[in-house]
Coordinates of C-alpha atoms in Angstrom, one line a residue:
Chain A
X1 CA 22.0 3.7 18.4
X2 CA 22.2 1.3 15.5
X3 CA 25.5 1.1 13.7
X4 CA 24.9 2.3 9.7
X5 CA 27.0 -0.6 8.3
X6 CA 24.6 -1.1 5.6
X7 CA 24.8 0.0 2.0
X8 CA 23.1 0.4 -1.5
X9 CA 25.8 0.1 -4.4
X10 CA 23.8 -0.9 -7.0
X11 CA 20.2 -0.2 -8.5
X12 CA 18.8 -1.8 -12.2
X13 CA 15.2 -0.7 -12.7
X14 CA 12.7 -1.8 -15.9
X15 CA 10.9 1.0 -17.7
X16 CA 7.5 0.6 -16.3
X17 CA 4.0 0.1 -17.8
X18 CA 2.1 -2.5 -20.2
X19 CA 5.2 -5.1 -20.9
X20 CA 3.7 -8.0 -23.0
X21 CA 7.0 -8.9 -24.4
X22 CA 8.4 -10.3 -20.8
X23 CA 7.1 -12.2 -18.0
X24 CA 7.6 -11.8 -14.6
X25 CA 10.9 -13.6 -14.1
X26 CA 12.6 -12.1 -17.5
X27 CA 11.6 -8.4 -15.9
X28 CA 13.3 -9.4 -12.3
X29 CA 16.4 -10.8 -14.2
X30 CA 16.4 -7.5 -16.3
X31 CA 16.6 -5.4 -13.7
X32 CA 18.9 -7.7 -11.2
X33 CA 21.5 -8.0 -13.4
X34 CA 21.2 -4.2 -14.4
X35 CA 21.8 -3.8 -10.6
X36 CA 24.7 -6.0 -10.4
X37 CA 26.4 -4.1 -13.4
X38 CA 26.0 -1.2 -11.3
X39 CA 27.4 -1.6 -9.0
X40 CA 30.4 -3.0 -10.0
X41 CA 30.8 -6.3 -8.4
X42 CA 31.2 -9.6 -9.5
X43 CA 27.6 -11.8 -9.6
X44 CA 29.6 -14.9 -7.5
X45 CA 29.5 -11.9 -4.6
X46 CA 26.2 -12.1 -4.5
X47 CA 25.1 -14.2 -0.9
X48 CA 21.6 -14.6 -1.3
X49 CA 18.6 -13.0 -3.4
X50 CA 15.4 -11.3 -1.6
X51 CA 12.5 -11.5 -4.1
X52 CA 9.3 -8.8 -3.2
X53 CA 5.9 -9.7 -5.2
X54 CA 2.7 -9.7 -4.1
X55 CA 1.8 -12.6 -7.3
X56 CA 4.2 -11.9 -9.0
X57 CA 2.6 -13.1 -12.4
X58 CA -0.6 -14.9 -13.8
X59 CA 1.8 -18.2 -14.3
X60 CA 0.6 -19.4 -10.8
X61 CA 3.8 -19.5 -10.0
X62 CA 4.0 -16.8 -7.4
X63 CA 7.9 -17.7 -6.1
X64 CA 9.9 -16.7 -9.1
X65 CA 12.8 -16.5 -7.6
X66 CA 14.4 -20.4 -9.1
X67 CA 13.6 -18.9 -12.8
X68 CA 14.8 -15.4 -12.1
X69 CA 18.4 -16.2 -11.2
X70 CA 18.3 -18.8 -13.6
X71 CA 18.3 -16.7 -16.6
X72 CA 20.8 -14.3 -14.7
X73 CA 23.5 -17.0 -14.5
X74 CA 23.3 -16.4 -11.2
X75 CA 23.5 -19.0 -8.6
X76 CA 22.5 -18.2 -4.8
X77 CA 20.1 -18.9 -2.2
X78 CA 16.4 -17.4 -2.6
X79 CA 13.1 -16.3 -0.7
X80 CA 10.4 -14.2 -2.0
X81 CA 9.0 -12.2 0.8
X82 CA 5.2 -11.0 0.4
X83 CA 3.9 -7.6 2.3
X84 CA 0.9 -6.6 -0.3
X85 CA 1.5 -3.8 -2.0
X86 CA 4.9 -3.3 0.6
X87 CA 6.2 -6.4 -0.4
X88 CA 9.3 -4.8 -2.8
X89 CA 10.1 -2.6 0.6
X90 CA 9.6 -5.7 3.1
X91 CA 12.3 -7.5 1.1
X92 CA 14.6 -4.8 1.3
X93 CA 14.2 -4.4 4.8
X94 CA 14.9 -8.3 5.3
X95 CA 18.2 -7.7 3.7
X96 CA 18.9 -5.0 4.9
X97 CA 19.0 -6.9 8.6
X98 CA 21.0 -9.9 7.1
X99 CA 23.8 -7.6 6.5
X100 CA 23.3 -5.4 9.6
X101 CA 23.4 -8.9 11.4
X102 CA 26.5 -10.2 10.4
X103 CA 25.8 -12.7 8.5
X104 CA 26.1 -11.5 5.2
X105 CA 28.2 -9.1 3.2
X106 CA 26.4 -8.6 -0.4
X107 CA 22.8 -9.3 -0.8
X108 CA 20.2 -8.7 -4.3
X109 CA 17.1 -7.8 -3.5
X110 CA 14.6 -7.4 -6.4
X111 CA 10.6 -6.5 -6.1
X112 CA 8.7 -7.4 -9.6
X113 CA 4.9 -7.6 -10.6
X114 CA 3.9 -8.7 -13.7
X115 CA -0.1 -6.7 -14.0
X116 CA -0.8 -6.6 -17.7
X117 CA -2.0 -10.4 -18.0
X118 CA -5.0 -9.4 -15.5
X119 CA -7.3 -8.0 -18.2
X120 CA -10.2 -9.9 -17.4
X121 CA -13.2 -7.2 -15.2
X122 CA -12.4 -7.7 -11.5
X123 CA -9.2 -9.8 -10.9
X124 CA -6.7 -7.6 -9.9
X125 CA -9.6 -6.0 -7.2
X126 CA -9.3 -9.4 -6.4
X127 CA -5.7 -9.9 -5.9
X128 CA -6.1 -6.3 -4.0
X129 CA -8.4 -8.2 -1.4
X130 CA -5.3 -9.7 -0.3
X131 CA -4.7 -6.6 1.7
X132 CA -7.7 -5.9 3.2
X133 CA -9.8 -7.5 5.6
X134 CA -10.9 -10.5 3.3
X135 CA -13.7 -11.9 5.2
X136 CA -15.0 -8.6 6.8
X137 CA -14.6 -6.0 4.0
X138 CA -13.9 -7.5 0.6
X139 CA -16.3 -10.5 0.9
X140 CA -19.1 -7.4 2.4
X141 CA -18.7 -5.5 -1.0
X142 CA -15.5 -3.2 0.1
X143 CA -12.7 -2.8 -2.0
X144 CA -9.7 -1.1 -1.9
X145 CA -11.0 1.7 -3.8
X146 CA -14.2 2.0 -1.9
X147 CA -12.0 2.1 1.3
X148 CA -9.9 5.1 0.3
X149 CA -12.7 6.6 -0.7
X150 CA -13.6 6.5 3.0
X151 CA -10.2 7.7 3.9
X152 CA -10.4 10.6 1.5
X153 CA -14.1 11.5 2.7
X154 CA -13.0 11.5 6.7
X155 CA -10.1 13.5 6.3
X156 CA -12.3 16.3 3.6
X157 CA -14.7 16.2 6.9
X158 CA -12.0 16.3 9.7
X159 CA -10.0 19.1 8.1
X160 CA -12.1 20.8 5.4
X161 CA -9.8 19.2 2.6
X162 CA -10.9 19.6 -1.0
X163 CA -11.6 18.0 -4.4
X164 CA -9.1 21.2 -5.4
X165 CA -6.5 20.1 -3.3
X166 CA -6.4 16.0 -3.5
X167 CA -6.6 16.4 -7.6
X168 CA -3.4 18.8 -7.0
X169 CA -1.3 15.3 -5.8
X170 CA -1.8 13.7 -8.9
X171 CA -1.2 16.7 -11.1
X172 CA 2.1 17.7 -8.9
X173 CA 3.0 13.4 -9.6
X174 CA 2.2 13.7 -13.2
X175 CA 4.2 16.8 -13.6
X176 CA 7.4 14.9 -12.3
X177 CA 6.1 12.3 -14.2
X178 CA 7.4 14.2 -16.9
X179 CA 11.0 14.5 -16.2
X180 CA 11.3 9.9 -15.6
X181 CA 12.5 7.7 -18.5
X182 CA 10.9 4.5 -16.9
X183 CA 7.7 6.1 -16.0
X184 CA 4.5 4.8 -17.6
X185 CA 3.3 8.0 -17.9
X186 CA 5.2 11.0 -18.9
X187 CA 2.3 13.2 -19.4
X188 CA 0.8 16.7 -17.5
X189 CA -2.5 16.1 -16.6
X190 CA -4.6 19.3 -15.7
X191 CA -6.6 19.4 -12.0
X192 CA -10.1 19.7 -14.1
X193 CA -9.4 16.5 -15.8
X194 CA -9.2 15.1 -12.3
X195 CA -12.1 16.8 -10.7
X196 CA -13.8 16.3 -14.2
X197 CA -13.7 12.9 -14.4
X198 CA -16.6 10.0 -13.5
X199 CA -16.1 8.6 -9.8
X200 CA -15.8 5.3 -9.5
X201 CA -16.0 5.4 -5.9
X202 CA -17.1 8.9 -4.5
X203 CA -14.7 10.8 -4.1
X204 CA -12.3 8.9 -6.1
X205 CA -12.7 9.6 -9.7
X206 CA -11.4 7.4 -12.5
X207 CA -7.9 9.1 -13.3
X208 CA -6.9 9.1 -9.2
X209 CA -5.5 5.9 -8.4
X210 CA -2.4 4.6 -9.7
X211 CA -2.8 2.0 -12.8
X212 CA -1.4 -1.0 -12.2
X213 CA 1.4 -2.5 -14.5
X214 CA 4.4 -4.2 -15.0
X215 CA 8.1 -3.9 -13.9
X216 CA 10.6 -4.7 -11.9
X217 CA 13.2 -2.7 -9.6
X218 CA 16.6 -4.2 -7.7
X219 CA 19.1 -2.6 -5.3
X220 CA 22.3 -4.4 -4.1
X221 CA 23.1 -4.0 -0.3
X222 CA 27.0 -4.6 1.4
X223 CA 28.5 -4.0 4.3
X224 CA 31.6 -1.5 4.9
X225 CA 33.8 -4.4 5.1
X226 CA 32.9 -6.0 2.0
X227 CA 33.0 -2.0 0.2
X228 CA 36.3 -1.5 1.5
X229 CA 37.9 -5.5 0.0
X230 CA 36.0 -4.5 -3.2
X231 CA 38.0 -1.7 -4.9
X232 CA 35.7 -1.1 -8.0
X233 CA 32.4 -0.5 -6.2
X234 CA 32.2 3.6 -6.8
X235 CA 29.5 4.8 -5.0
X236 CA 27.8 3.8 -1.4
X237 CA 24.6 5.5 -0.3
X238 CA 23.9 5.1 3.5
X239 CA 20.5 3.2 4.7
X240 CA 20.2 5.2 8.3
X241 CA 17.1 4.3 8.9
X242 CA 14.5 1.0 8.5
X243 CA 11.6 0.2 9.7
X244 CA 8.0 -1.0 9.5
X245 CA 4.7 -0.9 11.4
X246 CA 1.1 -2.2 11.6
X247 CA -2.3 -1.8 12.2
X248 CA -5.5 -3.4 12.0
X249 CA -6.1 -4.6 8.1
X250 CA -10.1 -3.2 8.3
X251 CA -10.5 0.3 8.6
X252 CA -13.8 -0.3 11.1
X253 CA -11.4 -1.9 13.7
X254 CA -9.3 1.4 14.2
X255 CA -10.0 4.1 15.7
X256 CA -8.9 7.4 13.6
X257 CA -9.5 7.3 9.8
X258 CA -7.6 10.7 9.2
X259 CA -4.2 9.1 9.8
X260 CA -2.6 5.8 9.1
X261 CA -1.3 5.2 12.7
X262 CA 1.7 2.5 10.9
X263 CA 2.8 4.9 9.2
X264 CA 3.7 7.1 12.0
X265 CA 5.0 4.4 14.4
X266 CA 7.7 3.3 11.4
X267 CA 8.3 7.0 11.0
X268 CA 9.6 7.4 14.6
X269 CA 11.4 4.6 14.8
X270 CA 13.3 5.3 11.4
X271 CA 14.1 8.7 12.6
X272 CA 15.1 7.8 15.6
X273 CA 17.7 5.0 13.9
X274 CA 18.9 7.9 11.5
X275 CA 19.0 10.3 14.7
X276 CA 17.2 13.1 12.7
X277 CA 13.9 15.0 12.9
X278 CA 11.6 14.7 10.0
X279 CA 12.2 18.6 9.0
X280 CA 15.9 17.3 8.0
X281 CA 14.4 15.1 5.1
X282 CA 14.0 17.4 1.8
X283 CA 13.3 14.8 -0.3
X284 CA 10.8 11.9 0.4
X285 CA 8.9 8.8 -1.9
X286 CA 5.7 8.4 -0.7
X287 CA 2.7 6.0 -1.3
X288 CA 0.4 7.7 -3.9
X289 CA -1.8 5.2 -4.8
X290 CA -4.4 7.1 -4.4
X291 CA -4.6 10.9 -3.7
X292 CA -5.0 11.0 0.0
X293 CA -2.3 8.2 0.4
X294 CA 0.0 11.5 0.1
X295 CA -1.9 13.3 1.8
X296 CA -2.3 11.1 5.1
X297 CA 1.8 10.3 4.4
X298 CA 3.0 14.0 4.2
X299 CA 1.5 14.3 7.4
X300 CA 1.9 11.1 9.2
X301 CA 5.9 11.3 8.1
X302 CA 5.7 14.6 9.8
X303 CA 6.6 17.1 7.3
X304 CA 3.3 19.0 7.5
X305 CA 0.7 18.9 10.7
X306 CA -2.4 16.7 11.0
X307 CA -4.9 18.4 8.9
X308 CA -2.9 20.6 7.2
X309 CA -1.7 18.1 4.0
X310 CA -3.8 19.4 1.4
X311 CA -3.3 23.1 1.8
X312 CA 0.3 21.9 1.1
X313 CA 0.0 20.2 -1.8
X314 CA -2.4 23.0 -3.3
X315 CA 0.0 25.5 -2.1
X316 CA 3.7 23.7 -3.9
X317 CA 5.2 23.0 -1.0
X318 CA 5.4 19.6 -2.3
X319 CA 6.8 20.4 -5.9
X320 CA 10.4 19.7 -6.6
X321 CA 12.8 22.4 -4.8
X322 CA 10.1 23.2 -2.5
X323 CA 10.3 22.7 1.5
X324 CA 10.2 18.9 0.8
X325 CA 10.1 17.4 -2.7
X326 CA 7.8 14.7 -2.5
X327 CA 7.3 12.4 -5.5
X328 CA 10.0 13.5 -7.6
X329 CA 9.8 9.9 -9.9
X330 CA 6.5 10.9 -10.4
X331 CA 5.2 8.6 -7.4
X332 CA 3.2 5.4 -8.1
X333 CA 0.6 8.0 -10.4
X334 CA 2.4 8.7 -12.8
X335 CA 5.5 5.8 -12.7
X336 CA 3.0 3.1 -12.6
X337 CA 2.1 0.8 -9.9
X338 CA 3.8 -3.1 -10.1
X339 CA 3.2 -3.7 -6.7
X340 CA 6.1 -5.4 -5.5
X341 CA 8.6 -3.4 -7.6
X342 CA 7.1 -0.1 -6.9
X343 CA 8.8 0.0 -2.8
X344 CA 12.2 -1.1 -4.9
X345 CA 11.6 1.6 -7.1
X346 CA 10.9 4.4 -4.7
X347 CA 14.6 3.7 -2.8
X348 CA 16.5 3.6 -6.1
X349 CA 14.9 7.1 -6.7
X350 CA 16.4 8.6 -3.6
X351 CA 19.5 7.1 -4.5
X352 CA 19.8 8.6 -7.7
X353 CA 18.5 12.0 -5.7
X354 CA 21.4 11.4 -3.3
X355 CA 24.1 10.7 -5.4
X356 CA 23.2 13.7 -7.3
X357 CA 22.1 11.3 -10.8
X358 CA 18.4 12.3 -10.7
X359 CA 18.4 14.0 -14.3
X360 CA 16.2 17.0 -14.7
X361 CA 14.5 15.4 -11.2
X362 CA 17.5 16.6 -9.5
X363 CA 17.2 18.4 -6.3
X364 CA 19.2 21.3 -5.7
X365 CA 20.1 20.8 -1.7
X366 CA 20.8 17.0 -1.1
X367 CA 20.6 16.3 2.9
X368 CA 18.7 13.1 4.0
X369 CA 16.1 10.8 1.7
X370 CA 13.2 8.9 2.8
X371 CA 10.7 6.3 1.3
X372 CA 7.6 5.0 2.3
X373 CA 5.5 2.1 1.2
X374 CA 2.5 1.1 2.4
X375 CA 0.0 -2.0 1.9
X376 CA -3.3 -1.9 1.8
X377 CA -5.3 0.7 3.6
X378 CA -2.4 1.1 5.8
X379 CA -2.2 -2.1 7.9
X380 CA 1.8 -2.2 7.1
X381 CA 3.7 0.7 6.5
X382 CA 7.4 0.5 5.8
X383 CA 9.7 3.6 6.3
X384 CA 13.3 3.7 5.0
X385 CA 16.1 6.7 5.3
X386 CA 19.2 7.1 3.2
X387 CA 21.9 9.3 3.2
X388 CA 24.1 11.4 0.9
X389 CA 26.4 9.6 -1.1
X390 CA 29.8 8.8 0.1
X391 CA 32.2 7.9 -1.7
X392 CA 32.7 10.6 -4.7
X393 CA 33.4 10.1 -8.4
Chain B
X1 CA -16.5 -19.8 -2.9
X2 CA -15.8 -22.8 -0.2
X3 CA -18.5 -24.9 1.2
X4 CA -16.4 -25.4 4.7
X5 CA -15.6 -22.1 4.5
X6 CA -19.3 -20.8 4.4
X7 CA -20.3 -23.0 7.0
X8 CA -17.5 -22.1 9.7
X9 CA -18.2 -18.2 9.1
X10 CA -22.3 -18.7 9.5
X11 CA -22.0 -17.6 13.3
X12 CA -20.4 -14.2 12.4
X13 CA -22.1 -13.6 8.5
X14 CA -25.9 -15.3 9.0
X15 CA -26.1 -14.3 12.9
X16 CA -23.7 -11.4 13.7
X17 CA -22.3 -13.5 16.4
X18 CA -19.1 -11.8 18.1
X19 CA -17.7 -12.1 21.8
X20 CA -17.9 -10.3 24.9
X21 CA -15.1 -10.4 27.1
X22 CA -16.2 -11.5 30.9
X23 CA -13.1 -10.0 32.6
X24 CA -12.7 -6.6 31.0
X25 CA -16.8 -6.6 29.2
X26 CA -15.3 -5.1 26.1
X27 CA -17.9 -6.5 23.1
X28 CA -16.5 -7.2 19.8
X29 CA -16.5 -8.2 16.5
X30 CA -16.2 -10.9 14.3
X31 CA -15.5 -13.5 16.7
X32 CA -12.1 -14.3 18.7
X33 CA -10.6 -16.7 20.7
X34 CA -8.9 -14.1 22.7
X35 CA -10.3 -10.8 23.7
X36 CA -8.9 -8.2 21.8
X37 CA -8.4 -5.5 24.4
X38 CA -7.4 -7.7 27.3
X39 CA -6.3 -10.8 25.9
X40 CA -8.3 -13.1 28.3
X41 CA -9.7 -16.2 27.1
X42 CA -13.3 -15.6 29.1
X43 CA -15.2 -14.9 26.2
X44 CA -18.5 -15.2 25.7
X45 CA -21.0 -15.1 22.8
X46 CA -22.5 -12.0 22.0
X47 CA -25.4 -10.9 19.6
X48 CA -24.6 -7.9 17.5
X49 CA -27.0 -4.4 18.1
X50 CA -29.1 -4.9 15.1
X51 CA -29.3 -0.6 14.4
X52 CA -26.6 1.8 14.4
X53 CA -25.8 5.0 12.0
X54 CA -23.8 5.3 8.7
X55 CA -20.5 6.5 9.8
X56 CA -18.7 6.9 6.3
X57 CA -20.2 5.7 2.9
X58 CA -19.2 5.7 -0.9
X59 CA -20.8 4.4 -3.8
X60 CA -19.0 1.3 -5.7
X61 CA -19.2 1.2 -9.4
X62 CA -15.9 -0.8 -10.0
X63 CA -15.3 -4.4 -8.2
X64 CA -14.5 -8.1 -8.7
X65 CA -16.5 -10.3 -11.3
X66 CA -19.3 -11.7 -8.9
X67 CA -20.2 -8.2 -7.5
X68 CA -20.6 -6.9 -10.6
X69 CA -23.9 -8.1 -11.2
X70 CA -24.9 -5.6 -7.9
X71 CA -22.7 -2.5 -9.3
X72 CA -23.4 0.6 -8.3
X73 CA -23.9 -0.5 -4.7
X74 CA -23.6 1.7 -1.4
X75 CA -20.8 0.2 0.9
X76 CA -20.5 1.8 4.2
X77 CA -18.7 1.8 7.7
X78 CA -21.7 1.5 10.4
X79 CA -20.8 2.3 13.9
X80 CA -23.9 -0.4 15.5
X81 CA -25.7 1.2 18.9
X82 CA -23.5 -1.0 21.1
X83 CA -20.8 0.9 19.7
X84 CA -18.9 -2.2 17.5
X85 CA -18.4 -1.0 13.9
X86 CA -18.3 -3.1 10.9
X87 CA -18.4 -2.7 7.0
X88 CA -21.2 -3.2 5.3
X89 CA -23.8 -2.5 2.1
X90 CA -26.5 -0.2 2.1
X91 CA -29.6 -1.4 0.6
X92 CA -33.3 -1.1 -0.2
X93 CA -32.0 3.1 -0.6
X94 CA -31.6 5.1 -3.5
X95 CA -28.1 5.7 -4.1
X96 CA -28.6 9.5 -3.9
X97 CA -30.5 9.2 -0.7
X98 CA -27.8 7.5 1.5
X99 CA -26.3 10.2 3.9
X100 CA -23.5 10.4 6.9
X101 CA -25.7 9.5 10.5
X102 CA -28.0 7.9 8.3
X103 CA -30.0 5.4 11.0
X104 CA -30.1 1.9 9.8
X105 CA -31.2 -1.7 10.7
X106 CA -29.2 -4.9 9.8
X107 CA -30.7 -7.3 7.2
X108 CA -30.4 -10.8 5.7
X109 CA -29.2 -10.9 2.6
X110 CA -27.5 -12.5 -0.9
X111 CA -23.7 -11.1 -0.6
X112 CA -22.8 -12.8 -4.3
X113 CA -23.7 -15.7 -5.9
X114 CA -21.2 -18.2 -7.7
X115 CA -22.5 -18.2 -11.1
X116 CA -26.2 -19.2 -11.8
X117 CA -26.1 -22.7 -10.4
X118 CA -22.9 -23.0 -8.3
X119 CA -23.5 -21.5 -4.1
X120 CA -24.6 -18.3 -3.0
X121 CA -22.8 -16.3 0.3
X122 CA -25.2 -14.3 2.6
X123 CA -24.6 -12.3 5.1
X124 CA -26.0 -8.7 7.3
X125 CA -26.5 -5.9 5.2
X126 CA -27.8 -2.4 6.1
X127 CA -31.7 -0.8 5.3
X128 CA -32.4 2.6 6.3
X129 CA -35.1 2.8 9.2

């Protein structure tokens, strides 16, 4: 049984989308030091910094962390930690173990991607490479895209899902979508428009799969210990579970395409650290990049059986105040996809559902929170748990 | 596009070289220092199966800058008929012909090309038998 001695007191977030005014530093400094006023501490508190990108920016300067606390006037150690498009949630995780370890007390991390530069045909599928099997998919002709699209088509085979149903995940997401400040889009978007639009890699049409912009997301972590000496800090949100899992990075090397086998493994392992069963968690973040990414995680997390996903999400059990809310923020479809911000992102909107802050997102019966980020086709998968709020206003 | 780079990847991209393990015989690919099932280091070349069937396809009409050029292309998962799978493009077939258990035979061909003069990458595609 691990001990839950780990905290989020803090959470800054950017609004999300086409940002041309700031770089990729200025966006992690906004949102750091939005964190830090959060939660109520004092920035010299602040151990060390755990920086998620996958590039970060176009500036070639990938580790951003040096420039980042710079213009926050903050001086501690840093390390930018990159998982693909699970790098925000990988950094998390890291400092989430320095504090369950011992040797630290308060710890920033902050997941940023600056998108908007790339407007040249072809470079972010490029950077998207990164998280697929370079050599024996990408360099063949596959891309990310074309790879989901082979997801989506052996799971519409396997279990009869259809067009109807996956265009029902982004149109729930956009819904939600609706309801977030920092969302890029804030917009319904009707199922036709989905099923109506051109393909760009059969079955994925050209409104599917999340854009990819700019922003930046941070959470600040303690320890009971350092809660307790710190007198001002009004609000602490449990992490009871944390965990990760992989797989093979190309899809041909594994040997069931209707589930993404990391996702599962860091599932059981989280729930077992929380010491709950999935049907406990009535709130959940999930990886939306494209639509059967929810699909695959609804079902892999265990809150619906294999095969039966899509009925699901046609049928609202998925919508906010339904059996399980998933995607209340909107999800990566409608809140925009920075890559390494976006795993930072999805934890500071089950933070806000468990501390009962979520706006009109709000869920009516708060009880356990989860968040899932994946990279790539599913070759990581990271799988985090929070709890309700414990210290009341 | 690395000249050292092509050149250490011709055994897997020009030949379809992978291994087969001599303790547990489990054949795979691209090549390993390791088997992948066992671990042992008793590996031995192995030549690809030069047919299999189309496992999963879709049509690409969106990719990096030197692929382009090719766009819309087939790109498909091929299960080969000693059972290894790999990705790979379907060619010389209209893109409305390509079909799931589609039999195929591996080719040679241009993957991209690196601008008009600078190198061009082959490697195994896939033709319909």
């Amino acid at each position: 049984m691990v001990k839950h001695n780990v905290f989020i007191i803090g959470t800054g977030i950017t609004s999300f989308g086409e940002n041309y005014e700031n770089g990729a530093s200025q966006l992690a400094s906004q949102a750091l030091t939005s964190a830090i006023e959060n939660s109520k501490i004092t920035k010299e508190s602040i151990q060390s910094t755990f920086i998620g990108s996958l590039v970060s920016g176009s500036n070639s300067q990938p580790s951003i962390g040096a420039n980042c606390l710079r213009e926050s006037n903050i001086i501690t150690p840093h390390v930018r930690i990159e998982a693909g498009n699970a790098s925000g949630a990988a950094a998390f995780h890291q400092a989430y173990l320095g504090i369950l370890s011992g040797v630290y007390d308060c710890l920033a991390v902050v997941g940023v991607e600056k998108l908007s530069d790339f407007v040249n045909v072809g470079l972010v599928e490029r950077i998207l490479s990164s998280t697929i099997d370079y050599k024996w998919e990408f360099e063949m002709g596959a891309t990310l895209t074309s790879l989901y699209a082979i997801l989506t088509k052996a799971h519409m085979r396997e279990f009869q899902t259809t067009m109807e149903q996956l265009a029902a995940v982004p149109a729930k997401n956009h819904k939600n979508g609706v309801n977030n400040p920092n969302a890029q889009f804030r917009k319904e978007i009707t199922i036709e428009r989905f099923l109506n639009a051109k393909r760009i890699a059969d079955p994925i049409g050209k409104f599917d799969p999340a854009t990819h912009c700019d922003g930046s997301a941070s959470v600040i972590l303690a320890s009971e210990e350092f809660i307790l000496q710190n007198k001002d800090i009004n609000s602490k949100v449990p992490i009871l579970g944390s965990s990760y899992a992989s797989d093979s990075l190309a899809l041909h090397h594994r040997n069931s395409l209707t589930e993404l086998n990391a996702s599962k493994t860091a599932a059981a392992t989280a729930y077992k650290m929380a010491d709950i069963k999935p049907e406990k968690i009535n709130v959940a973040e999930v990886h939306d990049s494209y639509p059967i990414g929810e699909i695959l995680a609804i079902e892999d997390l265990g809150f619906f059986k294999k095969g039966e996903g899509g009925k699901a999400v046609e049928e609202g059990l998925t919508e906010q105040n339904s059996q399980v809310s998933i995607n209340t923020s909107g999800g990566l479809k409608a809140r925009g996809d920075p890559f390494g911000a976006t795993g930072i992102a999805q934890i500071i909107e089950i933070v806000k559902q468990m501390q009962g802050e979520a706006g009109k997102r709000q869920v009516s019966s708060i009880n356990y929170g989860l968040a899932q980020n994946v990279m790539g086709t599913g070759a990581l998968t990271h799988v985090n748990i929070l709890g309700e709020e414990e210290v009341k206003k | 596009m690395e000249p050292p780079k092509i050149w250490r990847e011709k055994r897997g991209k020009y030949l379809a070289m992978g291994v087969e393990c001599s303790d547990c015989m489990t054949k795979q690919f691209p090549f390993t220092e390791n088997c992948t099932k066992c671990g042992s280091k008793n590996v031995k070349k192995y030549k690809l199966a030069t047919t299999g069937k189309v496992l999963y396809f879709s049509t690409v009409t969106q990719t990096t800058d030197e692929m382009m050029v090719c766009t819309p292309y087939l790109i498909a998962i091929i299960e080969l008929a000693d059972g290894i799978k790999v990705t790979g493009q379907i060619v010389d077939c209209n893109l409305s012909e390509a079909k799931e258990g589609m039999n195929v035979r591996m080719v040679f061909r241009v993957l991209a090309r690196n601008g008009s003069e600078g190198l061009i990458r082959y490697g195994y595609k896939f033709a319909p038998i």
